[in-house]
Amino acid sequence: MNLNLNTGITTLSATPIAWWLIGLSEAGKTTLAQALAFDLRSVNRPVYIVDGDELRRGILKNLVFGTADREEPYLRVAEMAKLLNQIHIFIIVALISPTSAGRNEASKIIGETKMKAIYISTPRNICQQRDCKGRYAEAQHQNDLQLTRVHSPYEILIEPDDSIDTNILALEEAVCRLKKFHQN
């Protein structure tokens, strides 16, 4: 363990990374992020989860999520991830991240070796069945809702660091696959 005299924060000597979980609404990003964070905390790794739903209620509440505002969340979250990694905190981002341009910019900000882009590839029909927040049902009746892949485009991640379908892979197996990116 190391004590940073500037911040007073005690950290483990492990090199932190940022897992960026990308996928549709209800794909399982938040559930997977919470399970990975629990696992990391169980071995005393400091970790922070950035969740899209929480962001929309907080630091992103002023954005309307139209075309112009689609890229801004990446920049804000990537800067936050970079800062947290600098003080040896692991970060797990659970964000739809619909455009390749935004994802690429996030990777540049965080650092290509520190950001692990994980495509949560759960099919849309399964996401719609899970619709516990009612977003897909609401989007069918409100064109202005701009739900990704219903009324606004979604660019599938072509070369992810890993791809996980939460409809097929058990949660424990998915966490093990994510942990392979950090083994020290």
CSV table of N, CA and C in Angstrom, one decimal, residues 18 20 71 74-75 77-79 81-83 85-86 100-117:
chain,number,residue,atom,x,y,z
A,18,ALA,N,-9.9,1.4,-16.6
A,18,ALA,CA,-11.3,1.8,-16.7
A,18,ALA,C,-12.0,0.8,-17.7
A,20,TRP,N,-15.2,0.1,-19.7
A,20,TRP,CA,-16.3,0.9,-20.3
A,20,TRP,C,-17.3,-0.1,-20.9
A,71,GLU,N,-22.4,13.3,-27.9
A,71,GLU,CA,-21.0,13.1,-27.6
A,71,GLU,C,-20.6,13.7,-26.3
A,74,TYR,N,-19.5,11.4,-23.1
A,74,TYR,CA,-18.2,10.7,-23.2
A,74,TYR,C,-17.1,11.5,-22.7
A,75,LEU,N,-17.1,12.8,-23.1
A,75,LEU,CA,-16.0,13.7,-22.7
A,75,LEU,C,-16.0,13.9,-21.2
A,77,VAL,N,-17.4,12.0,-18.8
A,77,VAL,CA,-17.1,10.7,-18.1
A,77,VAL,C,-15.6,10.3,-18.3
A,78,ALA,N,-15.1,10.5,-19.5
A,78,ALA,CA,-13.7,10.1,-19.7
A,78,ALA,C,-12.8,11.0,-18.9
A,79,GLU,N,-13.0,12.2,-18.8
A,79,GLU,CA,-12.2,13.1,-17.9
A,79,GLU,C,-12.3,12.7,-16.5
A,81,ALA,N,-12.9,9.6,-15.4
A,81,ALA,CA,-12.2,8.3,-15.3
A,81,ALA,C,-10.7,8.5,-15.3
A,82,LYS,N,-10.2,9.4,-16.1
A,82,LYS,CA,-8.8,9.7,-16.2
A,82,LYS,C,-8.3,10.2,-14.8
A,83,LEU,N,-9.1,11.1,-14.2
A,83,LEU,CA,-8.7,11.7,-12.9
A,83,LEU,C,-8.7,10.6,-11.8
A,85,ASN,N,-8.4,7.3,-12.2
A,85,ASN,CA,-7.3,6.4,-12.4
A,85,ASN,C,-6.0,7.0,-11.9
A,86,GLN,N,-5.8,8.3,-12.1
A,86,GLN,CA,-4.6,9.0,-11.6
A,86,GLN,C,-4.4,8.9,-10.1
A,100,SER,N,-19.3,5.6,-32.3
A,100,SER,CA,-17.9,5.2,-32.3
A,100,SER,C,-17.0,6.4,-32.1
A,101,ALA,N,-17.4,7.6,-32.6
A,101,ALA,CA,-16.6,8.8,-32.5
A,101,ALA,C,-16.5,9.1,-31.0
A,102,GLY,N,-17.6,9.1,-30.2
A,102,GLY,CA,-17.5,9.3,-28.8
A,102,GLY,C,-16.7,8.3,-28.0
A,103,ARG,N,-16.8,7.1,-28.4
A,103,ARG,CA,-16.1,6.0,-27.7
A,103,ARG,C,-14.6,6.2,-28.0
A,104,ASN,N,-14.2,6.5,-29.2
A,104,ASN,CA,-12.8,6.8,-29.6
A,104,ASN,C,-12.3,8.0,-28.8
A,105,GLU,N,-13.0,9.0,-28.7
A,105,GLU,CA,-12.6,10.2,-28.0
A,105,GLU,C,-12.3,9.8,-26.5
A,106,ALA,N,-13.2,9.1,-25.9
A,106,ALA,CA,-13.1,8.6,-24.5
A,106,ALA,C,-11.8,7.8,-24.4
A,107,SER,N,-11.5,7.0,-25.3
A,107,SER,CA,-10.3,6.1,-25.2
A,107,SER,C,-9.1,7.0,-25.3
A,108,LYS,N,-9.1,8.0,-26.1
A,108,LYS,CA,-7.9,9.0,-26.2
A,108,LYS,C,-7.7,9.7,-24.9
A,109,ILE,N,-8.8,10.1,-24.3
A,109,ILE,CA,-8.7,10.9,-23.0
A,109,ILE,C,-8.2,10.0,-21.9
A,110,ILE,N,-8.8,8.8,-21.7
A,110,ILE,CA,-8.4,7.9,-20.6
A,110,ILE,C,-7.0,7.3,-20.9
A,111,GLY,N,-6.8,7.0,-22.1
A,111,GLY,CA,-5.6,6.3,-22.5
A,111,GLY,C,-5.9,4.9,-23.1
A,112,GLU,N,-5.5,4.7,-24.3
A,112,GLU,CA,-5.9,3.4,-24.9
A,112,GLU,C,-5.5,2.2,-24.2
A,113,THR,N,-4.4,2.2,-23.4
A,113,THR,CA,-4.0,1.0,-22.6
A,113,THR,C,-4.8,0.9,-21.3
A,114,LYS,N,-5.4,2.0,-20.9
A,114,LYS,CA,-6.2,1.9,-19.6
A,114,LYS,C,-7.7,1.7,-19.8
A,115,MET,N,-8.2,2.0,-21.0
A,115,MET,CA,-9.6,1.8,-21.2
A,115,MET,C,-9.9,0.5,-21.9
A,116,LYS,N,-10.8,-0.3,-21.3
A,116,LYS,CA,-11.2,-1.6,-21.9
A,116,LYS,C,-12.6,-1.5,-22.3
A,117,ALA,N,-12.8,-1.4,-23.6
A,117,ALA,CA,-14.2,-1.3,-24.2
A,117,ALA,C,-14.8,-2.7,-24.2
